[in-house]
Amino acid sequence: ILNVEQSPQSLHVQEGDSTNFTCSFPSSNFYALHWYRWETAKSPEALFVMTLNGDEKKKGRISATLNTKEGYSYLYIKGSQPEDSATYLCAFFGNEKLTFGTGTRLTIIP
Amino acid sequence: GAVVSQHPSRVICKSGTSVKIECRSLDFQATTMFWYRQFPKQSLMLMATSNEGSKATYEQGVEKDKFLINHASLTLSTLTVTSAHPEDSSFYICSAKGPGLVDTQYFGPGTRLTVL
């Protein structure tokens, strides 16, 4: 059974502050690491698909890094806004399927 | 990004009845669709993978006779929960992707099933 862990489970951040959270995954049989943002009552929204060790991707105020040798990825949000409140999921893609972590629930305090 | 719809969003049924959930890719051809289930405070768990025109591949522990999956076209997959029981109550969500191995999976909004 693959173990994909995310920490922290939940996080409260003041509007305007920056934050980051972690996804750890197996370093063997790695093909890709996916990040999603999931707002309540909506579809999970794809943020990044990362495949190469050392990869860094950016989308607006959100960025992510990838270390496949040690099996972790960080997601960073710069200058948090209320609309960033959501659950952020990472998923390890290996053996042709996604294995999800339980997510980090982010709440931005106005 | 691509859009995937899922219907119904919420369904309540009596024990013993069957429930069908539809998953549609609206603006792209989905060669592969996936069905997941999520129990409270747990992660999304893959139930099965279906390729258009082929039989679905079920994950270990998922009963294929209970969870019938049909992927008859490149834009539609259905999950039928047969003879539903209260323990089948859960959140079911589908995703769809194109032919590339590491292509993004696009998710529907999910279906909350409650079996009385």
mmCIF file with all atom_site columns, C-alpha atoms in Angstrom:
data_model
loop_
_atom_site.group_PDB
_atom_site.id
_atom_site.type_symbol
_atom_site.label_atom_id
_atom_site.label_alt_id
_atom_site.label_comp_id
_atom_site.label_asym_id
_atom_site.label_entity_id
_atom_site.label_seq_id
_atom_site.pdbx_PDB_ins_code
_atom_site.Cartn_x
_atom_site.Cartn_y
_atom_site.Cartn_z
_atom_site.occupancy
_atom_site.B_iso_or_equiv
_atom_site.pdbx_formal_charge
_atom_site.auth_seq_id
_atom_site.auth_comp_id
_atom_site.auth_asym_id
_atom_site.auth_atom_id
_atom_site.pdbx_PDB_model_num
ATOM 1   C CA . ILE A 1 1   ? 0.000   0.000  0.000   1.00 0.00 ? 1   ILE A CA 1
ATOM 2   C CA . LEU A 1 2   ? 1.447   3.352  -1.065  1.00 0.00 ? 2   LEU A CA 1
ATOM 3   C CA . ASN A 1 3   ? 1.706   5.989  1.646   1.00 0.00 ? 3   ASN A CA 1
ATOM 4   C CA . VAL A 1 4   ? 1.163   9.594  0.605   1.00 0.00 ? 4   VAL A CA 1
ATOM 5   C CA . GLU A 1 5   ? 1.172   11.967 3.546   1.00 0.00 ? 5   GLU A CA 1
ATOM 6   C CA . GLN A 1 6   ? 0.350   15.625 3.751   1.00 0.00 ? 6   GLN A CA 1
ATOM 7   C CA . SER A 1 7   ? 1.104   17.995 6.579   1.00 0.00 ? 7   SER A CA 1
ATOM 8   C CA . PRO A 1 8   ? -0.274  19.856 8.293   1.00 0.00 ? 8   PRO A CA 1
ATOM 9   C CA . GLN A 1 9   ? -3.843  18.506 8.153   1.00 0.00 ? 9   GLN A CA 1
ATOM 10  C CA . SER A 1 10  ? -5.206  22.017 8.592   1.00 0.00 ? 10  SER A CA 1
ATOM 11  C CA . LEU A 1 11  ? -3.846  25.497 8.652   1.00 0.00 ? 11  LEU A CA 1
ATOM 12  C CA . HIS A 1 12  ? -5.176  28.968 9.464   1.00 0.00 ? 12  HIS A CA 1
ATOM 13  C CA . VAL A 1 13  ? -3.293  31.839 7.870   1.00 0.00 ? 13  VAL A CA 1
ATOM 14  C CA . GLN A 1 14  ? -3.822  35.577 8.129   1.00 0.00 ? 14  GLN A CA 1
ATOM 15  C CA . GLU A 1 15  ? -4.714  37.286 4.870   1.00 0.00 ? 15  GLU A CA 1
ATOM 16  C CA . GLY A 1 16  ? -1.572  38.648 3.246   1.00 0.00 ? 16  GLY A CA 1
ATOM 17  C CA . ASP A 1 17  ? 0.769   36.141 4.892   1.00 0.00 ? 17  ASP A CA 1
ATOM 18  C CA . SER A 1 18  ? 2.619   33.498 2.933   1.00 0.00 ? 18  SER A CA 1
ATOM 19  C CA . THR A 1 19  ? 2.399   29.813 3.744   1.00 0.00 ? 19  THR A CA 1
ATOM 20  C CA . ASN A 1 20  ? 3.571   26.406 2.640   1.00 0.00 ? 20  ASN A CA 1
ATOM 21  C CA . PHE A 1 21  ? 2.754   22.770 3.219   1.00 0.00 ? 21  PHE A CA 1
ATOM 22  C CA . THR A 1 22  ? 4.236   19.404 2.476   1.00 0.00 ? 22  THR A CA 1
ATOM 23  C CA . CYS A 1 23  ? 3.483   16.234 0.584   1.00 0.00 ? 23  CYS A CA 1
ATOM 24  C CA . SER A 1 24  ? 5.657   13.166 1.128   1.00 0.00 ? 24  SER A CA 1
ATOM 25  C CA . PHE A 1 25  ? 5.510   10.115 -1.114  1.00 0.00 ? 25  PHE A CA 1
ATOM 26  C CA . PRO A 1 26  ? 7.438   6.951  -2.009  1.00 0.00 ? 26  PRO A CA 1
ATOM 27  C CA . SER A 1 27  ? 10.625  7.635  -3.960  1.00 0.00 ? 27  SER A CA 1
ATOM 28  C CA . SER A 1 28  ? 10.384  4.389  -5.943  1.00 0.00 ? 28  SER A CA 1
ATOM 29  C CA . ASN A 1 29  ? 8.256   3.800  -9.080  1.00 0.00 ? 29  ASN A CA 1
ATOM 30  C CA . PHE A 1 30  ? 7.721   7.539  -9.407  1.00 0.00 ? 30  PHE A CA 1
ATOM 31  C CA . TYR A 1 31  ? 6.175   8.978  -12.571 1.00 0.00 ? 31  TYR A CA 1
ATOM 32  C CA . ALA A 1 32  ? 4.568   12.230 -11.470 1.00 0.00 ? 32  ALA A CA 1
ATOM 33  C CA . LEU A 1 33  ? 3.251   14.241 -8.557  1.00 0.00 ? 33  LEU A CA 1
ATOM 34  C CA . HIS A 1 34  ? -0.053  16.080 -8.947  1.00 0.00 ? 34  HIS A CA 1
ATOM 35  C CA . TRP A 1 35  ? -1.362  18.988 -6.886  1.00 0.00 ? 35  TRP A CA 1
ATOM 36  C CA . TYR A 1 36  ? -5.052  19.900 -6.751  1.00 0.00 ? 36  TYR A CA 1
ATOM 37  C CA . ARG A 1 37  ? -7.056  22.636 -5.063  1.00 0.00 ? 37  ARG A CA 1
ATOM 38  C CA . TRP A 1 38  ? -10.484 21.540 -3.869  1.00 0.00 ? 38  TRP A CA 1
ATOM 39  C CA . GLU A 1 39  ? -13.066 24.077 -2.809  1.00 0.00 ? 39  GLU A CA 1
ATOM 40  C CA . THR A 1 40  ? -16.218 22.906 -1.072  1.00 0.00 ? 40  THR A CA 1
ATOM 41  C CA . ALA A 1 41  ? -18.996 21.821 -3.449  1.00 0.00 ? 41  ALA A CA 1
ATOM 42  C CA . LYS A 1 42  ? -16.746 22.196 -6.494  1.00 0.00 ? 42  LYS A CA 1
ATOM 43  C CA . SER A 1 43  ? -14.581 19.888 -8.592  1.00 0.00 ? 43  SER A CA 1
ATOM 44  C CA . PRO A 1 44  ? -10.935 19.485 -7.576  1.00 0.00 ? 44  PRO A CA 1
ATOM 45  C CA . GLU A 1 45  ? -8.953  21.896 -9.739  1.00 0.00 ? 45  GLU A CA 1
ATOM 46  C CA . ALA A 1 46  ? -5.644  20.738 -11.188 1.00 0.00 ? 46  ALA A CA 1
ATOM 47  C CA . LEU A 1 47  ? -2.782  23.013 -10.173 1.00 0.00 ? 47  LEU A CA 1
ATOM 48  C CA . PHE A 1 48  ? 0.414   21.252 -11.214 1.00 0.00 ? 48  PHE A CA 1
ATOM 49  C CA . VAL A 1 49  ? 1.745   18.023 -12.651 1.00 0.00 ? 49  VAL A CA 1
ATOM 50  C CA . MET A 1 50  ? 5.405   17.613 -11.758 1.00 0.00 ? 50  MET A CA 1
ATOM 51  C CA . THR A 1 51  ? 7.651   14.945 -13.172 1.00 0.00 ? 51  THR A CA 1
ATOM 52  C CA . LEU A 1 52  ? 11.315  15.921 -12.859 1.00 0.00 ? 52  LEU A CA 1
ATOM 53  C CA . ASN A 1 53  ? 13.471  16.005 -9.738  1.00 0.00 ? 53  ASN A CA 1
ATOM 54  C CA . GLY A 1 54  ? 14.191  19.632 -8.892  1.00 0.00 ? 54  GLY A CA 1
ATOM 55  C CA . ASP A 1 55  ? 11.165  20.819 -10.848 1.00 0.00 ? 55  ASP A CA 1
ATOM 56  C CA . GLU A 1 56  ? 9.617   24.075 -9.766  1.00 0.00 ? 56  GLU A CA 1
ATOM 57  C CA . LYS A 1 57  ? 6.292   25.264 -11.163 1.00 0.00 ? 57  LYS A CA 1
ATOM 58  C CA . LYS A 1 58  ? 4.397   28.488 -10.650 1.00 0.00 ? 58  LYS A CA 1
ATOM 59  C CA . LYS A 1 59  ? 0.825   29.621 -11.226 1.00 0.00 ? 59  LYS A CA 1
ATOM 60  C CA . GLY A 1 60  ? 0.202   33.168 -10.067 1.00 0.00 ? 60  GLY A CA 1
ATOM 61  C CA . ARG A 1 61  ? 0.898   33.320 -6.321  1.00 0.00 ? 61  ARG A CA 1
ATOM 62  C CA . ILE A 1 62  ? 1.134   29.546 -5.992  1.00 0.00 ? 62  ILE A CA 1
ATOM 63  C CA . SER A 1 63  ? 4.290   27.569 -6.641  1.00 0.00 ? 63  SER A CA 1
ATOM 64  C CA . ALA A 1 64  ? 5.485   24.041 -6.006  1.00 0.00 ? 64  ALA A CA 1
ATOM 65  C CA . THR A 1 65  ? 8.807   22.233 -5.812  1.00 0.00 ? 65  THR A CA 1
ATOM 66  C CA . LEU A 1 66  ? 9.629   18.573 -6.223  1.00 0.00 ? 66  LEU A CA 1
ATOM 67  C CA . ASN A 1 67  ? 12.325  16.320 -4.756  1.00 0.00 ? 67  ASN A CA 1
ATOM 68  C CA . THR A 1 68  ? 11.869  12.799 -6.100  1.00 0.00 ? 68  THR A CA 1
ATOM 69  C CA . LYS A 1 69  ? 15.047  11.406 -4.503  1.00 0.00 ? 69  LYS A CA 1
ATOM 70  C CA . GLU A 1 70  ? 13.860  12.102 -0.980  1.00 0.00 ? 70  GLU A CA 1
ATOM 71  C CA . GLY A 1 71  ? 10.163  11.878 -1.815  1.00 0.00 ? 71  GLY A CA 1
ATOM 72  C CA . TYR A 1 72  ? 8.642   15.236 -1.005  1.00 0.00 ? 72  TYR A CA 1
ATOM 73  C CA . SER A 1 73  ? 6.988   18.233 -2.614  1.00 0.00 ? 73  SER A CA 1
ATOM 74  C CA . TYR A 1 74  ? 6.243   21.651 -1.161  1.00 0.00 ? 74  TYR A CA 1
ATOM 75  C CA . LEU A 1 75  ? 3.367   23.916 -2.155  1.00 0.00 ? 75  LEU A CA 1
ATOM 76  C CA . TYR A 1 76  ? 3.845   27.626 -1.468  1.00 0.00 ? 76  TYR A CA 1
ATOM 77  C CA . ILE A 1 77  ? 1.229   30.374 -1.464  1.00 0.00 ? 77  ILE A CA 1
ATOM 78  C CA . LYS A 1 78  ? 2.486   33.935 -1.423  1.00 0.00 ? 78  LYS A CA 1
ATOM 79  C CA . GLY A 1 79  ? 0.358   36.757 -0.024  1.00 0.00 ? 79  GLY A CA 1
ATOM 80  C CA . SER A 1 80  ? -2.662  34.588 0.906   1.00 0.00 ? 80  SER A CA 1
ATOM 81  C CA . GLN A 1 81  ? -6.103  35.816 -0.147  1.00 0.00 ? 81  GLN A CA 1
ATOM 82  C CA . PRO A 1 82  ? -9.533  34.662 1.093   1.00 0.00 ? 82  PRO A CA 1
ATOM 83  C CA . GLU A 1 83  ? -10.122 32.878 -2.226  1.00 0.00 ? 83  GLU A CA 1
ATOM 84  C CA . ASP A 1 84  ? -7.149  30.612 -1.434  1.00 0.00 ? 84  ASP A CA 1
ATOM 85  C CA . SER A 1 85  ? -9.232  28.910 1.268   1.00 0.00 ? 85  SER A CA 1
ATOM 86  C CA . ALA A 1 86  ? -9.595  25.304 0.112   1.00 0.00 ? 86  ALA A CA 1
ATOM 87  C CA . THR A 1 87  ? -8.262  21.814 0.651   1.00 0.00 ? 87  THR A CA 1
ATOM 88  C CA . TYR A 1 88  ? -5.018  21.191 -1.197  1.00 0.00 ? 88  TYR A CA 1
ATOM 89  C CA . LEU A 1 89  ? -4.476  17.611 -2.311  1.00 0.00 ? 89  LEU A CA 1
ATOM 90  C CA . CYS A 1 90  ? -1.350  15.985 -3.602  1.00 0.00 ? 90  CYS A CA 1
ATOM 91  C CA . ALA A 1 91  ? -1.372  12.704 -5.488  1.00 0.00 ? 91  ALA A CA 1
ATOM 92  C CA . PHE A 1 92  ? 1.451   10.356 -6.406  1.00 0.00 ? 92  PHE A CA 1
ATOM 93  C CA . PHE A 1 93  ? 1.219   8.892  -9.887  1.00 0.00 ? 93  PHE A CA 1
ATOM 94  C CA . GLY A 1 94  ? 2.830   5.479  -10.147 1.00 0.00 ? 94  GLY A CA 1
ATOM 95  C CA . ASN A 1 95  ? 1.742   2.091  -11.499 1.00 0.00 ? 95  ASN A CA 1
ATOM 96  C CA . GLU A 1 96  ? -0.673  3.984  -13.800 1.00 0.00 ? 96  GLU A CA 1
ATOM 97  C CA . LYS A 1 97  ? -2.840  5.365  -11.026 1.00 0.00 ? 97  LYS A CA 1
ATOM 98  C CA . LEU A 1 98  ? -3.086  8.247  -8.592  1.00 0.00 ? 98  LEU A CA 1
ATOM 99  C CA . THR A 1 99  ? -2.744  7.721  -4.861  1.00 0.00 ? 99  THR A CA 1
ATOM 100 C CA . PHE A 1 100 ? -3.970  10.717 -2.905  1.00 0.00 ? 100 PHE A CA 1
ATOM 101 C CA . GLY A 1 101 ? -2.967  12.202 0.396   1.00 0.00 ? 101 GLY A CA 1
ATOM 102 C CA . THR A 1 102 ? -5.674  13.284 2.831   1.00 0.00 ? 102 THR A CA 1
ATOM 103 C CA . GLY A 1 103 ? -5.091  16.935 2.035   1.00 0.00 ? 103 GLY A CA 1
ATOM 104 C CA . THR A 1 104 ? -4.222  20.155 3.843   1.00 0.00 ? 104 THR A CA 1
ATOM 105 C CA . ARG A 1 105 ? -7.256  22.264 4.679   1.00 0.00 ? 105 ARG A CA 1
ATOM 106 C CA . LEU A 1 106 ? -6.273  25.929 4.388   1.00 0.00 ? 106 LEU A CA 1
ATOM 107 C CA . THR A 1 107 ? -8.382  28.715 5.876   1.00 0.00 ? 107 THR A CA 1
ATOM 108 C CA . ILE A 1 108 ? -7.458  32.317 5.220   1.00 0.00 ? 108 ILE A CA 1
ATOM 109 C CA . ILE A 1 109 ? -8.482  34.691 7.982   1.00 0.00 ? 109 ILE A CA 1
ATOM 110 C CA . PRO A 1 110 ? -9.499  38.133 6.651   1.00 0.00 ? 110 PRO A CA 1
ATOM 111 C CA . GLY B 2 1   ? -8.892  23.509 -17.936 1.00 0.00 ? 1   GLY B CA 1
ATOM 112 C CA . ALA B 2 2   ? -11.136 20.738 -19.169 1.00 0.00 ? 2   ALA B CA 1
ATOM 113 C CA . VAL B 2 3   ? -14.612 20.296 -17.701 1.00 0.00 ? 3   VAL B CA 1
ATOM 114 C CA . VAL B 2 4   ? -16.064 17.110 -16.310 1.00 0.00 ? 4   VAL B CA 1
ATOM 115 C CA . SER B 2 5   ? -19.663 16.953 -15.167 1.00 0.00 ? 5   SER B CA 1
ATOM 116 C CA . GLN B 2 6   ? -21.172 14.418 -12.804 1.00 0.00 ? 6   GLN B CA 1
ATOM 117 C CA . HIS B 2 7   ? -24.837 13.709 -12.092 1.00 0.00 ? 7   HIS B CA 1
ATOM 118 C CA . PRO B 2 8   ? -26.594 13.540 -9.783  1.00 0.00 ? 8   PRO B CA 1
ATOM 119 C CA . SER B 2 9   ? -24.790 15.646 -7.199  1.00 0.00 ? 9   SER B CA 1
ATOM 120 C CA . ARG B 2 10  ? -26.771 14.107 -4.393  1.00 0.00 ? 10  ARG B CA 1
ATOM 121 C CA . VAL B 2 11  ? -28.950 11.031 -4.158  1.00 0.00 ? 11  VAL B CA 1
ATOM 122 C CA . ILE B 2 12  ? -30.863 9.387  -1.350  1.00 0.00 ? 12  ILE B CA 1
ATOM 123 C CA . CYS B 2 13  ? -32.208 5.904  -1.920  1.00 0.00 ? 13  CYS B CA 1
ATOM 124 C CA . LYS B 2 14  ? -33.713 2.986  -0.046  1.00 0.00 ? 14  LYS B CA 1
ATOM 125 C CA . SER B 2 15  ? -31.671 -0.066 0.791   1.00 0.00 ? 15  SER B CA 1
ATOM 126 C CA . GLY B 2 16  ? -31.807 -2.645 -1.996  1.00 0.00 ? 16  GLY B CA 1
ATOM 127 C CA . THR B 2 17  ? -32.268 -0.224 -4.858  1.00 0.00 ? 17  THR B CA 1
ATOM 128 C CA . SER B 2 18  ? -29.708 0.522  -7.561  1.00 0.00 ? 18  SER B CA 1
ATOM 129 C CA . VAL B 2 19  ? -28.279 3.940  -8.281  1.00 0.00 ? 19  VAL B CA 1
ATOM 130 C CA . LYS B 2 20  ? -26.603 5.134  -11.478 1.00 0.00 ? 20  LYS B CA 1
ATOM 131 C CA . ILE B 2 21  ? -24.086 7.970  -11.501 1.00 0.00 ? 21  ILE B CA 1
ATOM 132 C CA . GLU B 2 22  ? -23.008 9.584  -14.776 1.00 0.00 ? 22  GLU B CA 1
ATOM 133 C CA . CYS B 2 23  ? -19.647 11.152 -15.526 1.00 0.00 ? 23  CYS B CA 1
ATOM 134 C CA . ARG B 2 24  ? -19.179 13.194 -18.703 1.00 0.00 ? 24  ARG B CA 1
ATOM 135 C CA . SER B 2 25  ? -16.179 14.948 -20.205 1.00 0.00 ? 25  SER B CA 1
ATOM 136 C CA . LEU B 2 26  ? -17.685 18.042 -21.817 1.00 0.00 ? 26  LEU B CA 1
ATOM 137 C CA . ASP B 2 27  ? -14.895 19.429 -23.972 1.00 0.00 ? 27  ASP B CA 1
ATOM 138 C CA . PHE B 2 28  ? -12.376 16.669 -24.529 1.00 0.00 ? 28  PHE B CA 1
ATOM 139 C CA . GLN B 2 29  ? -12.238 12.992 -25.351 1.00 0.00 ? 29  GLN B CA 1
ATOM 140 C CA . ALA B 2 30  ? -11.485 10.942 -22.290 1.00 0.00 ? 30  ALA B CA 1
ATOM 141 C CA . THR B 2 31  ? -9.711  7.744  -23.190 1.00 0.00 ? 31  THR B CA 1
ATOM 142 C CA . THR B 2 32  ? -9.569  6.802  -19.521 1.00 0.00 ? 32  THR B CA 1
ATOM 143 C CA . MET B 2 33  ? -11.984 7.519  -16.695 1.00 0.00 ? 33  MET B CA 1
ATOM 144 C CA . PHE B 2 34  ? -11.534 6.783  -13.028 1.00 0.00 ? 34  PHE B CA 1
ATOM 145 C CA . TRP B 2 35  ? -13.972 6.296  -10.176 1.00 0.00 ? 35  TRP B CA 1
ATOM 146 C CA . TYR B 2 36  ? -13.021 7.182  -6.611  1.00 0.00 ? 36  TYR B CA 1
ATOM 147 C CA . ARG B 2 37  ? -14.755 6.945  -3.274  1.00 0.00 ? 37  ARG B CA 1
ATOM 148 C CA . GLN B 2 38  ? -14.119 9.073  -0.221  1.00 0.00 ? 38  GLN B CA 1
ATOM 149 C CA . PHE B 2 39  ? -15.145 8.204  3.313   1.00 0.00 ? 39  PHE B CA 1
ATOM 150 C CA . PRO B 2 40  ? -15.194 10.937 5.987   1.00 0.00 ? 40  PRO B CA 1
ATOM 151 C CA . LYS B 2 41  ? -11.756 12.247 6.945   1.00 0.00 ? 41  LYS B CA 1
ATOM 152 C CA . GLN B 2 42  ? -10.077 9.894  4.470   1.00 0.00 ? 42  GLN B CA 1
ATOM 153 C CA . SER B 2 43  ? -8.362  10.418 1.159   1.00 0.00 ? 43  SER B CA 1
ATOM 154 C CA . LEU B 2 44  ? -9.833  9.739  -2.264  1.00 0.00 ? 44  LEU B CA 1
ATOM 155 C CA . MET B 2 45  ? -9.575  5.997  -2.869  1.00 0.00 ? 45  MET B CA 1
ATOM 156 C CA . LEU B 2 46  ? -9.454  4.645  -6.405  1.00 0.00 ? 46  LEU B CA 1
ATOM 157 C CA . MET B 2 47  ? -12.202 2.110  -7.057  1.00 0.00 ? 47  MET B CA 1
ATOM 158 C CA . ALA B 2 48  ? -11.705 1.346  -10.724 1.00 0.00 ? 48  ALA B CA 1
ATOM 159 C CA . THR B 2 49  ? -10.156 2.478  -13.983 1.00 0.00 ? 49  THR B CA 1
ATOM 160 C CA . SER B 2 50  ? -12.078 2.265  -17.220 1.00 0.00 ? 50  SER B CA 1
ATOM 161 C CA . ASN B 2 51  ? -10.866 2.651  -20.783 1.00 0.00 ? 51  ASN B CA 1
ATOM 162 C CA . GLU B 2 52  ? -13.357 3.383  -23.532 1.00 0.00 ? 52  GLU B CA 1
ATOM 163 C CA . GLY B 2 53  ? -14.714 0.198  -25.022 1.00 0.00 ? 53  GLY B CA 1
ATOM 164 C CA . SER B 2 54  ? -12.982 -2.078 -22.505 1.00 0.00 ? 54  SER B CA 1
ATOM 165 C CA . LYS B 2 55  ? -13.950 -3.710 -19.250 1.00 0.00 ? 55  LYS B CA 1
ATOM 166 C CA . ALA B 2 56  ? -13.068 -1.739 -16.143 1.00 0.00 ? 56  ALA B CA 1
ATOM 167 C CA . THR B 2 57  ? -10.118 -2.691 -13.969 1.00 0.00 ? 57  THR B CA 1
ATOM 168 C CA . TYR B 2 58  ? -11.120 -2.812 -10.330 1.00 0.00 ? 58  TYR B CA 1
ATOM 169 C CA . GLU B 2 59  ? -8.889  -2.172 -7.338  1.00 0.00 ? 59  GLU B CA 1
ATOM 170 C CA . GLN B 2 60  ? -8.400  -4.876 -4.764  1.00 0.00 ? 60  GLN B CA 1
ATOM 171 C CA . GLY B 2 61  ? -11.359 -5.146 -2.432  1.00 0.00 ? 61  GLY B CA 1
ATOM 172 C CA . VAL B 2 62  ? -13.854 -3.455 -4.769  1.00 0.00 ? 62  VAL B CA 1
ATOM 173 C CA . GLU B 2 63  ? -16.666 -5.791 -5.842  1.00 0.00 ? 63  GLU B CA 1
ATOM 174 C CA . LYS B 2 64  ? -17.126 -5.588 -9.592  1.00 0.00 ? 64  LYS B CA 1
ATOM 175 C CA . ASP B 2 65  ? -20.637 -7.082 -9.431  1.00 0.00 ? 65  ASP B CA 1
ATOM 176 C CA . LYS B 2 66  ? -21.705 -4.430 -6.950  1.00 0.00 ? 66  LYS B CA 1
ATOM 177 C CA . PHE B 2 67  ? -20.119 -1.441 -8.667  1.00 0.00 ? 67  PHE B CA 1
ATOM 178 C CA . LEU B 2 68  ? -20.870 -1.771 -12.371 1.00 0.00 ? 68  LEU B CA 1
ATOM 179 C CA . ILE B 2 69  ? -18.896 0.521  -14.618 1.00 0.00 ? 69  ILE B CA 1
ATOM 180 C CA . ASN B 2 70  ? -19.670 1.224  -18.246 1.00 0.00 ? 70  ASN B CA 1
ATOM 181 C CA . HIS B 2 71  ? -17.480 3.395  -20.472 1.00 0.00 ? 71  HIS B CA 1
ATOM 182 C CA . ALA B 2 72  ? -19.272 3.135  -23.777 1.00 0.00 ? 72  ALA B CA 1
ATOM 183 C CA . SER B 2 73  ? -18.034 6.361  -25.349 1.00 0.00 ? 73  SER B CA 1
ATOM 184 C CA . LEU B 2 74  ? -15.113 8.774  -25.120 1.00 0.00 ? 74  LEU B CA 1
ATOM 185 C CA . THR B 2 75  ? -17.229 11.251 -23.195 1.00 0.00 ? 75  THR B CA 1
ATOM 186 C CA . LEU B 2 76  ? -19.372 9.143  -20.856 1.00 0.00 ? 76  LEU B CA 1
ATOM 187 C CA . SER B 2 77  ? -18.789 6.665  -18.072 1.00 0.00 ? 77  SER B CA 1
ATOM 188 C CA . THR B 2 78  ? -21.406 5.409  -15.636 1.00 0.00 ? 78  THR B CA 1
ATOM 189 C CA . LEU B 2 79  ? -21.125 3.825  -12.206 1.00 0.00 ? 79  LEU B CA 1
ATOM 190 C CA . THR B 2 80  ? -24.084 1.785  -11.017 1.00 0.00 ? 80  THR B CA 1
ATOM 191 C CA . VAL B 2 81  ? -24.231 0.841  -7.356  1.00 0.00 ? 81  VAL B CA 1
ATOM 192 C CA . THR B 2 82  ? -26.374 -2.285 -7.385  1.00 0.00 ? 82  THR B CA 1
ATOM 193 C CA . SER B 2 83  ? -28.538 -3.328 -4.446  1.00 0.00 ? 83  SER B CA 1
ATOM 194 C CA . ALA B 2 84  ? -27.214 -0.471 -2.375  1.00 0.00 ? 84  ALA B CA 1
ATOM 195 C CA . HIS B 2 85  ? -26.872 -0.830 1.376   1.00 0.00 ? 85  HIS B CA 1
ATOM 196 C CA . PRO B 2 86  ? -26.209 1.766  4.092   1.00 0.00 ? 86  PRO B CA 1
ATOM 197 C CA . GLU B 2 87  ? -22.496 0.895  4.118   1.00 0.00 ? 87  GLU B CA 1
ATOM 198 C CA . ASP B 2 88  ? -22.334 2.048  0.474   1.00 0.00 ? 88  ASP B CA 1
ATOM 199 C CA . SER B 2 89  ? -23.195 5.568  1.610   1.00 0.00 ? 89  SER B CA 1
ATOM 200 C CA . SER B 2 90  ? -20.216 7.657  0.615   1.00 0.00 ? 90  SER B CA 1
ATOM 201 C CA . PHE B 2 91  ? -18.946 10.390 -1.681  1.00 0.00 ? 91  PHE B CA 1
ATOM 202 C CA . TYR B 2 92  ? -18.247 9.120  -5.203  1.00 0.00 ? 92  TYR B CA 1
ATOM 203 C CA . ILE B 2 93  ? -16.211 11.177 -7.641  1.00 0.00 ? 93  ILE B CA 1
ATOM 204 C CA . CYS B 2 94  ? -15.050 10.541 -11.184 1.00 0.00 ? 94  CYS B CA 1
ATOM 205 C CA . SER B 2 95  ? -12.147 11.858 -13.200 1.00 0.00 ? 95  SER B CA 1
ATOM 206 C CA . ALA B 2 96  ? -11.173 11.738 -16.843 1.00 0.00 ? 96  ALA B CA 1
ATOM 207 C CA . LYS B 2 97  ? -7.961  12.096 -18.777 1.00 0.00 ? 97  LYS B CA 1
ATOM 208 C CA . GLY B 2 98  ? -6.562  11.915 -22.283 1.00 0.00 ? 98  GLY B CA 1
ATOM 209 C CA . PRO B 2 99  ? -4.163  9.299  -23.671 1.00 0.00 ? 99  PRO B CA 1
ATOM 210 C CA . GLY B 2 100 ? -0.846  10.549 -22.206 1.00 0.00 ? 100 GLY B CA 1
ATOM 211 C CA . LEU B 2 101 ? 0.499   8.526  -19.279 1.00 0.00 ? 101 LEU B CA 1
ATOM 212 C CA . VAL B 2 102 ? 0.956   11.525 -16.975 1.00 0.00 ? 102 VAL B CA 1
ATOM 213 C CA . ASP B 2 103 ? -1.877  13.639 -18.376 1.00 0.00 ? 103 ASP B CA 1
ATOM 214 C CA . THR B 2 104 ? -3.814  15.654 -15.839 1.00 0.00 ? 104 THR B CA 1
ATOM 215 C CA . GLN B 2 105 ? -6.913  13.983 -14.481 1.00 0.00 ? 105 GLN B CA 1
ATOM 216 C CA . TYR B 2 106 ? -9.902  16.326 -14.538 1.00 0.00 ? 106 TYR B CA 1
ATOM 217 C CA . PHE B 2 107 ? -12.475 15.727 -11.858 1.00 0.00 ? 107 PHE B CA 1
ATOM 218 C CA . GLY B 2 108 ? -16.218 15.992 -11.669 1.00 0.00 ? 108 GLY B CA 1
ATOM 219 C CA . PRO B 2 109 ? -17.835 17.637 -8.632  1.00 0.00 ? 109 PRO B CA 1
ATOM 220 C CA . GLY B 2 110 ? -18.782 14.326 -7.025  1.00 0.00 ? 110 GLY B CA 1
ATOM 221 C CA . THR B 2 111 ? -21.961 12.575 -5.917  1.00 0.00 ? 111 THR B CA 1
ATOM 222 C CA . ARG B 2 112 ? -23.059 12.204 -2.306  1.00 0.00 ? 112 ARG B CA 1
ATOM 223 C CA . LEU B 2 113 ? -24.900 8.882  -1.951  1.00 0.00 ? 113 LEU B CA 1
ATOM 224 C CA . THR B 2 114 ? -26.992 8.197  1.117   1.00 0.00 ? 114 THR B CA 1
ATOM 225 C CA . VAL B 2 115 ? -28.603 4.784  1.459   1.00 0.00 ? 115 VAL B CA 1
ATOM 226 C CA . LEU B 2 116 ? -31.357 4.574  4.045   1.00 0.00 ? 116 LEU B CA 1
#
